[in-house]
Structures are given as C-alpha cells and as structure tokens.
mmCIF file with all atom_site columns, C-alpha atoms in Angstrom:
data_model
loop_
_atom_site.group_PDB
_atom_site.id
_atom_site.type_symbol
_atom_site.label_atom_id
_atom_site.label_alt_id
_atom_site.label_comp_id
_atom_site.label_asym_id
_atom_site.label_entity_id
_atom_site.label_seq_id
_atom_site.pdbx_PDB_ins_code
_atom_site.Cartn_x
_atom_site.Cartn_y
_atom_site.Cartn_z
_atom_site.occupancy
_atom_site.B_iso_or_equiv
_atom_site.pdbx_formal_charge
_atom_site.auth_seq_id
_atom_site.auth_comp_id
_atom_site.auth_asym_id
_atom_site.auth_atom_id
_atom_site.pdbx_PDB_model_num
ATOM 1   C CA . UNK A 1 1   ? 192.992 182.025 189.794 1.00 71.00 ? 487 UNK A CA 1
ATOM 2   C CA . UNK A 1 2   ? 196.065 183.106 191.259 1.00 82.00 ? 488 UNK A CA 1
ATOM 3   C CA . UNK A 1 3   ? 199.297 180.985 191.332 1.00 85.00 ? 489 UNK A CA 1
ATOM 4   C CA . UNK A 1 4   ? 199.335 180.463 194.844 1.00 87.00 ? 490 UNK A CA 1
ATOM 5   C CA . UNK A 1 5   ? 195.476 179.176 194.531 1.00 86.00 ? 491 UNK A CA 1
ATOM 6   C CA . UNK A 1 6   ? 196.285 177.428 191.791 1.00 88.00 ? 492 UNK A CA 1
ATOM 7   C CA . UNK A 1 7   ? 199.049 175.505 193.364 1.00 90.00 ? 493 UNK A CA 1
ATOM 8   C CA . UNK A 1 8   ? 196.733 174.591 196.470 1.00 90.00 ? 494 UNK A CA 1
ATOM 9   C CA . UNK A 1 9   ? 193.625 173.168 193.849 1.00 91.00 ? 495 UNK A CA 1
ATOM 10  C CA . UNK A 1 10  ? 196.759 170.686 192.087 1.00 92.00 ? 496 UNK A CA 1
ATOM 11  C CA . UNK A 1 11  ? 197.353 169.215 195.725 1.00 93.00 ? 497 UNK A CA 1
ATOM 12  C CA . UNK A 1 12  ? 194.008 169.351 196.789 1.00 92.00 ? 498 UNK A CA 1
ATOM 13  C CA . UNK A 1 13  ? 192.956 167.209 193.586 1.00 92.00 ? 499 UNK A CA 1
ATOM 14  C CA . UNK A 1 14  ? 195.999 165.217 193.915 1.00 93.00 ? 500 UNK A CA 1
ATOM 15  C CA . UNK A 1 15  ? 195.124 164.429 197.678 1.00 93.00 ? 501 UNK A CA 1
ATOM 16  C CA . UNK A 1 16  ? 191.634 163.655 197.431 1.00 92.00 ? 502 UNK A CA 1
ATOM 17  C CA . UNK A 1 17  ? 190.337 162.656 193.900 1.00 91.00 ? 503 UNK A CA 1
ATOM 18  C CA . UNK A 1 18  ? 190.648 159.010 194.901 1.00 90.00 ? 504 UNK A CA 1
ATOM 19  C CA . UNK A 1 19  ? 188.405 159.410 197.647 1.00 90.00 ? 505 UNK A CA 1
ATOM 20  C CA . UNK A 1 20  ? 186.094 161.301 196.371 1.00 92.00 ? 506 UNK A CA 1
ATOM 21  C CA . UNK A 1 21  ? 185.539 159.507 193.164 1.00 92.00 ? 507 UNK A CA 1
ATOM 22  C CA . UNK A 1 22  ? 185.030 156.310 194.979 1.00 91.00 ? 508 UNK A CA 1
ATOM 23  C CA . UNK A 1 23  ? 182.026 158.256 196.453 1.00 89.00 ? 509 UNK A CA 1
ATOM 24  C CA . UNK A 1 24  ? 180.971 159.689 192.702 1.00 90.00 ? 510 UNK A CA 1
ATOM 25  C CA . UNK A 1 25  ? 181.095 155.924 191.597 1.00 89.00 ? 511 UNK A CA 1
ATOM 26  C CA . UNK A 1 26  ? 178.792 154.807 193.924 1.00 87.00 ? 512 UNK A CA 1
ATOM 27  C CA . UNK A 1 27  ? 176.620 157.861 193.685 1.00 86.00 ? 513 UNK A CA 1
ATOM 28  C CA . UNK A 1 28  ? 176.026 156.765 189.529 1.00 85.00 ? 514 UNK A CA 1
ATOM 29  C CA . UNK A 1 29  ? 175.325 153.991 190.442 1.00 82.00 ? 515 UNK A CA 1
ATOM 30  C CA . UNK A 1 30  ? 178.729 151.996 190.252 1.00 83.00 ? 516 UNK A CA 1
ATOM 31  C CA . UNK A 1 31  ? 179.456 153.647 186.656 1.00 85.00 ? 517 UNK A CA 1
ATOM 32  C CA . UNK A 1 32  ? 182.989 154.465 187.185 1.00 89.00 ? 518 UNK A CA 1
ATOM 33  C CA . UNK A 1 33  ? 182.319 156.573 183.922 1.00 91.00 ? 519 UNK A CA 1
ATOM 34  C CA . UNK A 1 34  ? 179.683 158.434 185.082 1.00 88.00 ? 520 UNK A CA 1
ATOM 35  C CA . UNK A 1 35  ? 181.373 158.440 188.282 1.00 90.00 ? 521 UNK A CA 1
ATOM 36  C CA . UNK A 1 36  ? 184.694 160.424 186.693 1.00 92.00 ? 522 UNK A CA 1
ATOM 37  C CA . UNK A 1 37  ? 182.330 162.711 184.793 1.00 91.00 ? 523 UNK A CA 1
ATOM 38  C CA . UNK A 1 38  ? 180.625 163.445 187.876 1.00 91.00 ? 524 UNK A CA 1
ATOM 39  C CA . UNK A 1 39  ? 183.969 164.426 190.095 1.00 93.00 ? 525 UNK A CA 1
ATOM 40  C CA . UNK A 1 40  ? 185.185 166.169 187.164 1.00 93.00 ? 526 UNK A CA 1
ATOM 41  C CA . UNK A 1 41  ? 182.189 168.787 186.930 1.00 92.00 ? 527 UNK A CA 1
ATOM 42  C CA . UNK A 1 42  ? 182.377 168.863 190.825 1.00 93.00 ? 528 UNK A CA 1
ATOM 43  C CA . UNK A 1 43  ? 186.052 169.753 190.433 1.00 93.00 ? 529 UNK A CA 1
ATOM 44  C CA . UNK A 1 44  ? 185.674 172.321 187.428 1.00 92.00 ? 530 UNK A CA 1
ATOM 45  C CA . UNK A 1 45  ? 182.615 174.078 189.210 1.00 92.00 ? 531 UNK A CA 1
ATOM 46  C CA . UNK A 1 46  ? 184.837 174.638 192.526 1.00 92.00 ? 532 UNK A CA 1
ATOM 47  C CA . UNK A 1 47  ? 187.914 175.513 190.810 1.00 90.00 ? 533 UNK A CA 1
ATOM 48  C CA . UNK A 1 48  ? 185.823 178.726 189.458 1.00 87.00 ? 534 UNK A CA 1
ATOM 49  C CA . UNK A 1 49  ? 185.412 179.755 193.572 1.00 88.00 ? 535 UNK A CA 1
ATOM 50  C CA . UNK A 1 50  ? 188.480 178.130 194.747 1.00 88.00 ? 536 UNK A CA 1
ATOM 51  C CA . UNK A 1 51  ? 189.238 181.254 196.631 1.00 84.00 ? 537 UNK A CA 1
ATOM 52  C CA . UNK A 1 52  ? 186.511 181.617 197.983 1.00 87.00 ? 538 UNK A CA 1
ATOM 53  C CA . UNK A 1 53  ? 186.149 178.105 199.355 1.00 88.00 ? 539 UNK A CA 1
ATOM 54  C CA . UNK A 1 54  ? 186.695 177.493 203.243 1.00 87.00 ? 540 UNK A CA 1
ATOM 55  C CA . UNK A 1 55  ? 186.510 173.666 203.129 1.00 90.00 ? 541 UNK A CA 1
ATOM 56  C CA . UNK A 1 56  ? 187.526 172.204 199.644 1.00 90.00 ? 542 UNK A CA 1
ATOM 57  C CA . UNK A 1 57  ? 186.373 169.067 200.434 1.00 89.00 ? 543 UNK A CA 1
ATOM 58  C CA . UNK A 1 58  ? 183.009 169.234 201.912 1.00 88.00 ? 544 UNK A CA 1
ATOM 59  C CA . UNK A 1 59  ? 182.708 172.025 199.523 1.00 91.00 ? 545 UNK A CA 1
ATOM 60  C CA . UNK A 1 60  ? 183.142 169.224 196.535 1.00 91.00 ? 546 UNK A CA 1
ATOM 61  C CA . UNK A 1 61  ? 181.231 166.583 198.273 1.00 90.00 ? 547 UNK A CA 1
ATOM 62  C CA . UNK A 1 62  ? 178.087 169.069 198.344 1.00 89.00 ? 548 UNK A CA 1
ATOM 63  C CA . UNK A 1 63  ? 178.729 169.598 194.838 1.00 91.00 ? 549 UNK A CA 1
ATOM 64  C CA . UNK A 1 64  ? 179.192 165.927 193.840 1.00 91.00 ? 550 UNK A CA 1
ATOM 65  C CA . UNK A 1 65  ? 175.943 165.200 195.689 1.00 88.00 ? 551 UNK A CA 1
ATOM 66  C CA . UNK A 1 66  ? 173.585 168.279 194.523 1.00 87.00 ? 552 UNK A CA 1
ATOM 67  C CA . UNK A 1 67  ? 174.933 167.376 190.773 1.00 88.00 ? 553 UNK A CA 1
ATOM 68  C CA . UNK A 1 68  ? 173.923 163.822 191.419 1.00 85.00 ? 554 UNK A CA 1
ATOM 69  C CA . UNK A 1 69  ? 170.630 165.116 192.596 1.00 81.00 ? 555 UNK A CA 1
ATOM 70  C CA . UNK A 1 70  ? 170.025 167.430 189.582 1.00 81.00 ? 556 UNK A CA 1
ATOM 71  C CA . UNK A 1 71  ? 170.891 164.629 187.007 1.00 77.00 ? 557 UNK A CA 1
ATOM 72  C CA . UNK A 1 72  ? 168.755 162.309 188.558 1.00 69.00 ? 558 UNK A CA 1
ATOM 73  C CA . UNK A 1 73  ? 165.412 164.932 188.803 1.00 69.00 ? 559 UNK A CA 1
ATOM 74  C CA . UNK A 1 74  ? 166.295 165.980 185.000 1.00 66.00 ? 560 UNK A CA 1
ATOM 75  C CA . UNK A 1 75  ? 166.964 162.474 183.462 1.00 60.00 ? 561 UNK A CA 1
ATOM 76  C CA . UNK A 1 76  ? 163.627 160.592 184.563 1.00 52.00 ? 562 UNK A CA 1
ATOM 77  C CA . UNK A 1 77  ? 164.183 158.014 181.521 1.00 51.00 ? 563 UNK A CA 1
ATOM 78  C CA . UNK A 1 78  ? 165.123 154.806 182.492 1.00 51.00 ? 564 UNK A CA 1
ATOM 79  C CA . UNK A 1 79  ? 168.601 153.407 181.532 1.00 54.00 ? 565 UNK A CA 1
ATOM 80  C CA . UNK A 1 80  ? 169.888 149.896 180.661 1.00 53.00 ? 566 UNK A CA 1
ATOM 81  C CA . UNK A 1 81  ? 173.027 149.166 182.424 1.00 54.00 ? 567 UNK A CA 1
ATOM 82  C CA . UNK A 1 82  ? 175.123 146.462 180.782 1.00 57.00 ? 568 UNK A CA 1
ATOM 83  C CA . UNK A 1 83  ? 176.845 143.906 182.941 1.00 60.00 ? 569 UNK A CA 1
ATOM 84  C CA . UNK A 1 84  ? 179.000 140.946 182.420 1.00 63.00 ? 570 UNK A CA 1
ATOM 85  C CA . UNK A 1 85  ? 177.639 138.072 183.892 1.00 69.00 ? 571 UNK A CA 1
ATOM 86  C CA . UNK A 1 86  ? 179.619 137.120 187.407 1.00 62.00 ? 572 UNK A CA 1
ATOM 87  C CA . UNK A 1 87  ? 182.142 134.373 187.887 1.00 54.00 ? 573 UNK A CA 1
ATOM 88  C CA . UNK A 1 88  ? 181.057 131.136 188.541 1.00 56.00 ? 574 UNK A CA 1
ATOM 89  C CA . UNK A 1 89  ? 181.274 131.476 193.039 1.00 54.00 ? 575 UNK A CA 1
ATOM 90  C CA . UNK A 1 90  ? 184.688 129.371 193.759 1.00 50.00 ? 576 UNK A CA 1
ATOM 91  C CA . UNK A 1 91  ? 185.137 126.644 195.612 1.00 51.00 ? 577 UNK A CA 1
ATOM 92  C CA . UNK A 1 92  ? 187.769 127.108 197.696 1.00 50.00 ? 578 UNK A CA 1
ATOM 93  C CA . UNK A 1 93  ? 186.379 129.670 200.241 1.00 54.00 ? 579 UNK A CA 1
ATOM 94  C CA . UNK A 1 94  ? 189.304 131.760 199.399 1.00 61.00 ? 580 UNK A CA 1
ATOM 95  C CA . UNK A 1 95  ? 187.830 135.380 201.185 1.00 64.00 ? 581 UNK A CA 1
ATOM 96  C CA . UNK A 1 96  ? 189.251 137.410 198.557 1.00 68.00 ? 582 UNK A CA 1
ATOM 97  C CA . UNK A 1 97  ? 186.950 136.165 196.119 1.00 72.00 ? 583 UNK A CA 1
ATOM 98  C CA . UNK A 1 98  ? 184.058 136.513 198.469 1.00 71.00 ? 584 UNK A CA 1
ATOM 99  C CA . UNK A 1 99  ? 184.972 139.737 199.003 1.00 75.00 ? 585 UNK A CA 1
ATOM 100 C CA . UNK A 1 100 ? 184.800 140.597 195.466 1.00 77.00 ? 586 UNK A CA 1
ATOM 101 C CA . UNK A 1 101 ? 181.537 138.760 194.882 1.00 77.00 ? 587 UNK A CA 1
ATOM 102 C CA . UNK A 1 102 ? 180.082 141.036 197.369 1.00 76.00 ? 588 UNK A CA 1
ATOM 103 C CA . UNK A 1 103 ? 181.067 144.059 195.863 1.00 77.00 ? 589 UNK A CA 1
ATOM 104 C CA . UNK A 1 104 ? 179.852 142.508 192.175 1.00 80.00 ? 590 UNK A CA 1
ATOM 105 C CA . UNK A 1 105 ? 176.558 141.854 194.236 1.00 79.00 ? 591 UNK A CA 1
ATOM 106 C CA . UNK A 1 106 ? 176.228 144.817 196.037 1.00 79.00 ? 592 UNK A CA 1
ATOM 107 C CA . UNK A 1 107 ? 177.501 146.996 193.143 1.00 81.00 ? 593 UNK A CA 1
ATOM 108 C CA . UNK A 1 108 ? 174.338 145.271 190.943 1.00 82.00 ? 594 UNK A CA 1
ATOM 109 C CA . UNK A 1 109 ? 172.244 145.911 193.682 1.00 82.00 ? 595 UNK A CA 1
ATOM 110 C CA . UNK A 1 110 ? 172.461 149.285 194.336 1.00 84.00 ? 596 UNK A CA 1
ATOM 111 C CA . UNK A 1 111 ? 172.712 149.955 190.119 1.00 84.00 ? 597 UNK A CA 1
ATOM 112 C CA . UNK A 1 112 ? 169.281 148.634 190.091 1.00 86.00 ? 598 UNK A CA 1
ATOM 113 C CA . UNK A 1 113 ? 167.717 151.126 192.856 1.00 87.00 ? 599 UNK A CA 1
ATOM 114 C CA . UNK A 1 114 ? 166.234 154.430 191.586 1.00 88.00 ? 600 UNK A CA 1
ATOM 115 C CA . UNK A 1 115 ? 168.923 157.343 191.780 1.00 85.00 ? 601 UNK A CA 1
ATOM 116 C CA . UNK A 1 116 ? 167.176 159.142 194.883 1.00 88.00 ? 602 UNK A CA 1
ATOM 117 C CA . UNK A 1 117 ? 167.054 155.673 197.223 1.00 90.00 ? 603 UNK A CA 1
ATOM 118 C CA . UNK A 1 118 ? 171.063 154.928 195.908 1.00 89.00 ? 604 UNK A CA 1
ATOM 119 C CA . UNK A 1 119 ? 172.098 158.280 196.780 1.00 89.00 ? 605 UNK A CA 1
ATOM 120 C CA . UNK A 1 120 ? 170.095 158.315 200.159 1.00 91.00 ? 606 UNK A CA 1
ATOM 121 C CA . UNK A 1 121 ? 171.829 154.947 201.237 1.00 90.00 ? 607 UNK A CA 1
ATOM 122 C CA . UNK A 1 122 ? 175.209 156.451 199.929 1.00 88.00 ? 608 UNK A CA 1
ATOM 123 C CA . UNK A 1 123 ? 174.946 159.444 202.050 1.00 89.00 ? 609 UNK A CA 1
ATOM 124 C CA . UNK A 1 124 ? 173.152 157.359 205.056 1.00 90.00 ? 610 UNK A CA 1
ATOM 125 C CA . UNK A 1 125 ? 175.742 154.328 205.146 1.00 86.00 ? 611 UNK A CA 1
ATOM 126 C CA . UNK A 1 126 ? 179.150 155.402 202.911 1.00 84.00 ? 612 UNK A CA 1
ATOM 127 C CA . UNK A 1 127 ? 179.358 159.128 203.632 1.00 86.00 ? 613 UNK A CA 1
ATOM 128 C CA . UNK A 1 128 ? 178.137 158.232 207.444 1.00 87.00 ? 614 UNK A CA 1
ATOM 129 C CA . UNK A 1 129 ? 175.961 161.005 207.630 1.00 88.00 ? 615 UNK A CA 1
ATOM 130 C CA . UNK A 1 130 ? 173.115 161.544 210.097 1.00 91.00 ? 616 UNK A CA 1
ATOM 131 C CA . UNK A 1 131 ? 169.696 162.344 208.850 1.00 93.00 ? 617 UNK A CA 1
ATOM 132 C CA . UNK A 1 132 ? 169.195 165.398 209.563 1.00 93.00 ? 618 UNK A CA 1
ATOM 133 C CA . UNK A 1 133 ? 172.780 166.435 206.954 1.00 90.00 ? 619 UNK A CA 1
ATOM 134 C CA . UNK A 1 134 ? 171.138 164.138 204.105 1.00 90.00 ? 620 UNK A CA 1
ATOM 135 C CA . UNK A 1 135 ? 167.898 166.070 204.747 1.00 91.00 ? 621 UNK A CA 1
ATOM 136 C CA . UNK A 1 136 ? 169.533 168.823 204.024 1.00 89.00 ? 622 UNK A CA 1
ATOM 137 C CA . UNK A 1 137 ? 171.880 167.867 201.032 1.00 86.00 ? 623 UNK A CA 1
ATOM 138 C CA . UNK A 1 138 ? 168.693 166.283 199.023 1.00 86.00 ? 624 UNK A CA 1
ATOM 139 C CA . UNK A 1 139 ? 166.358 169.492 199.944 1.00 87.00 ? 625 UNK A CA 1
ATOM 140 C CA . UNK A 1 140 ? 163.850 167.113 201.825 1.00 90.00 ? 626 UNK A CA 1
ATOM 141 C CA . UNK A 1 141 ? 162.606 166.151 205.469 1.00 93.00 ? 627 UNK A CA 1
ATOM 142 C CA . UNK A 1 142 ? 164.485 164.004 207.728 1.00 94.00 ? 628 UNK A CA 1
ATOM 143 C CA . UNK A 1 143 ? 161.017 161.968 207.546 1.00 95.00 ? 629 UNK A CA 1
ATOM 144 C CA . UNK A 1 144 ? 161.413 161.654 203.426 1.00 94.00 ? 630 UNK A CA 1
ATOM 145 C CA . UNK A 1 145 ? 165.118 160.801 204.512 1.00 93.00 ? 631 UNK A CA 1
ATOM 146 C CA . UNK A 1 146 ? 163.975 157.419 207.245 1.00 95.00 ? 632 UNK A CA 1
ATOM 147 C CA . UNK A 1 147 ? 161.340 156.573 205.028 1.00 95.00 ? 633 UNK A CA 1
ATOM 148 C CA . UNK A 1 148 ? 163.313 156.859 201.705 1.00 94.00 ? 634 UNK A CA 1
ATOM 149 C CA . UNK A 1 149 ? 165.986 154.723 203.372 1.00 93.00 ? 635 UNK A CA 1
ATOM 150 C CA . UNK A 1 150 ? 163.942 152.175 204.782 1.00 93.00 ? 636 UNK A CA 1
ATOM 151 C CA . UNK A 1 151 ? 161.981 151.862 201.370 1.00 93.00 ? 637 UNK A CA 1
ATOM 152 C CA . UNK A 1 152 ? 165.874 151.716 200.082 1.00 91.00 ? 638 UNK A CA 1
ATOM 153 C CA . UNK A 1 153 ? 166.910 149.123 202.278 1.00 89.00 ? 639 UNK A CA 1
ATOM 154 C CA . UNK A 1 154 ? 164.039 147.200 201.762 1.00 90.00 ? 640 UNK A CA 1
ATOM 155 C CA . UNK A 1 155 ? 164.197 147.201 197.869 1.00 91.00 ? 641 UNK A CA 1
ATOM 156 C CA . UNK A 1 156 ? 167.797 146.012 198.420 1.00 86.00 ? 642 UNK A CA 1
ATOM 157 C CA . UNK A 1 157 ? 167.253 143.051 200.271 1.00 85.00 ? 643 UNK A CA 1
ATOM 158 C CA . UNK A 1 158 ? 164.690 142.306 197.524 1.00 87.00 ? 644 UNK A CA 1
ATOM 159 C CA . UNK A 1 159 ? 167.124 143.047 194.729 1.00 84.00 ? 645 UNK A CA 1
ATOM 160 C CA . UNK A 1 160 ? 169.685 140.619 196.114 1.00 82.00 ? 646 UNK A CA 1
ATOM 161 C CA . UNK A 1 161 ? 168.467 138.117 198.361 1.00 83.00 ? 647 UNK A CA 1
ATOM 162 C CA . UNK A 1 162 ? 172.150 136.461 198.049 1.00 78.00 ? 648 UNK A CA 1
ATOM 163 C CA . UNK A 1 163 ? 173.648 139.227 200.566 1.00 73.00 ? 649 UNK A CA 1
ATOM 164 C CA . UNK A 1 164 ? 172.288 137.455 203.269 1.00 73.00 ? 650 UNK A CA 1
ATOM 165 C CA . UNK A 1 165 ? 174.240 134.002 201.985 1.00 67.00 ? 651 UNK A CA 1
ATOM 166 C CA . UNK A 1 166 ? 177.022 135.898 201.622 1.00 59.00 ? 652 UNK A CA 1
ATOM 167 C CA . UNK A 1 167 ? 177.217 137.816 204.631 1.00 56.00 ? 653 UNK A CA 1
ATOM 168 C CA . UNK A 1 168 ? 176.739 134.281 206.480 1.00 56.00 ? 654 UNK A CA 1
ATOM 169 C CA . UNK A 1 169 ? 179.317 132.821 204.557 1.00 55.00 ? 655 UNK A CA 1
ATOM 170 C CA . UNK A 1 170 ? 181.421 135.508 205.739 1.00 53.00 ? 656 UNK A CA 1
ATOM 171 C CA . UNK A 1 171 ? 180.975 134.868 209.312 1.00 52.00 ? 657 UNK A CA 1
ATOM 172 C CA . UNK A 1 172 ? 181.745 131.591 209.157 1.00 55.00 ? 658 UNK A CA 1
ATOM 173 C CA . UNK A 1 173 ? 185.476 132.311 207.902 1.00 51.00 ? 659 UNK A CA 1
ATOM 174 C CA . UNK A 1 174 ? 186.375 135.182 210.172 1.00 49.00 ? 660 UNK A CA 1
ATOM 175 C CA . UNK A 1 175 ? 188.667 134.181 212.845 1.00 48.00 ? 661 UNK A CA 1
ATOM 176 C CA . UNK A 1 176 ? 186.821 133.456 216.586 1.00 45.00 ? 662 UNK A CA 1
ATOM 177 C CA . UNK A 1 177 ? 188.529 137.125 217.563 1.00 43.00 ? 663 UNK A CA 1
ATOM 178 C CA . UNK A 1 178 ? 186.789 139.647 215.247 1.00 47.00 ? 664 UNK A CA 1
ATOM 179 C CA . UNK A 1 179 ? 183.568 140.972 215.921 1.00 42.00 ? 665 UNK A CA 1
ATOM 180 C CA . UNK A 1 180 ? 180.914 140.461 213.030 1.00 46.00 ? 666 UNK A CA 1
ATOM 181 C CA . UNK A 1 181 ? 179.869 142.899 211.029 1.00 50.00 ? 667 UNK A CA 1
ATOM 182 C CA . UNK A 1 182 ? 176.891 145.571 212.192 1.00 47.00 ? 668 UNK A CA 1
ATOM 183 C CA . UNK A 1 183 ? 173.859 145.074 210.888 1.00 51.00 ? 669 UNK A CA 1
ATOM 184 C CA . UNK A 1 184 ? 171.933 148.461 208.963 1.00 50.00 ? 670 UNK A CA 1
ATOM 185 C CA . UNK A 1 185 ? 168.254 147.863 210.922 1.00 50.00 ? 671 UNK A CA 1
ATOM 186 C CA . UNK A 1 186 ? 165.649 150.475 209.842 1.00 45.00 ? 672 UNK A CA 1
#
C-alpha cells in the first residue's frame, strides 16, 4: 500500500470504526469482543484491496456481514453466553434507566436468537435495508429473507415478553408532542 492509500485507510478507520463496530456488536450477538474481532478482520481483509476499493464503507459492511455469515454456517455448536443479572427496574421512572433496561433487554434478546435470524433483523431493522439487499448479502431469496424475519420477530417477542411493558412504559413518559415509536409488523 502506497503512502497516499495508506494515509486515506488511517482516516477512513478513524472516521468510521465507531459506526461500524456498533453494527459488528450487534451482528455477534451483543459481544462487543466478538464484535471488535469481527471489524478488525473486516478492516485487515480490505486494507489488502484498499486501492482497489470504490466505496470503503459499504465495501467493509459487506465484509463485516459475509464474515458474520461464514462464522455462523462454520460454528454450528451452541455457545453459553454469560450475563450479569440486570438491575433491580428503578422506581423513579427516570427514562435514562429505561432506556438502558431496554437495551439490557433487547441486547439479551437478540443474544439468544440463532446467528442467521440476529443478523437478518440487524440488516432488516439497524442497517435499514430492503429485502431484496439482505437477500443478496446472506446468498438467499427475498422469501427466506420475510419468512426468516418474521420467524425472527416472532421468536423475539417470545424471548422477551417484557418489551412490550417497556415500550408502554415508554409512551407513557414521552411528552404529548412526540410521535410514538413505529411499530416492526411482519
């Protein structure tokens, strides 16, 4: 790699690793670990065709998610995820803490779906992608892609029933002037 390349990969990385590993993170499965070693083997394989590369990002993305997708076809076995038991809900209402019991909730959640439905929903409802991109990213139909995400969504209502509570909760606090949040319906 040439200096000049070289110099635009250090600001690239310096730009956009934040970003990105937010979406690695969520792509393990909320492992910020596995998340890290994920961005950095996404960063080390484009690096080698830096060059080359007309869109670093989505050209990182594409690697982040196809990497994702190999780990998850090669390692069948089933992992234990350790997790600290969450804080006792407060009882002040304060909607910082909500917030953050969401994310505990939602984080357990979507650690507990199999790697293909976490990665579909990633792609589907973080990433904002339309089908017919995720179809292509996982190598499948946009058919397997609706059905895989409904199956998805379905399993994570299951998983954590509590959303619901929480998302109620929610509503209740927010000022008369903001609009509630969307509901996903599949």
């Amino acid at each position: 790699m040439d200096a000049e390349a070289q110099e635009s990969f250090r600001e690239f990385v310096a730009n956009r690793s934040s970003a990105l590993l937010k979406t690695a993170v969520l792509l393990s499965g909320g492992d910020r670990h596995a998340g890290e070693d994920l961005l950095q083997t996404a960063l080390i394989k484009a690096a080698g065709r830096w060059h080359r590369i007309d869109e670093p990002e989505a050209y990182v993305r594409r690697i982040l998610y196809r990497q994702q997708i190999s780990r998850w076809r090669l390692k069948r076995r089933g992992r234990e995820l350790s997790v600290a038991e969450p804080p006792e809900p407060g009882t002040g209402g304060d909607s910082a803490s909500a917030e953050a019991e969401l994310r505990l909730v939602m984080r357990g959640a979507l650690a507990r779906l199999t790697a293909r439905q976490r990665t579909t929903l990633v792609l589907r409802y973080f990433e904002d992608l339309p089908e017919a991109e995720v179809a292509r990213i996982l190598g499948c139909s946009v058919g397997t892609v609706r059905s895989t995400t409904h199956r998805s969504l379905a399993r994570l209502r299951a998983l954590a029933p509590e959303l619901r509570s929480l998302r109620a909760s929610e509503a209740e606090r927010r000022p008369s002037g903001d609009y509630p949040p969307v509901e996903v319906r599949s």
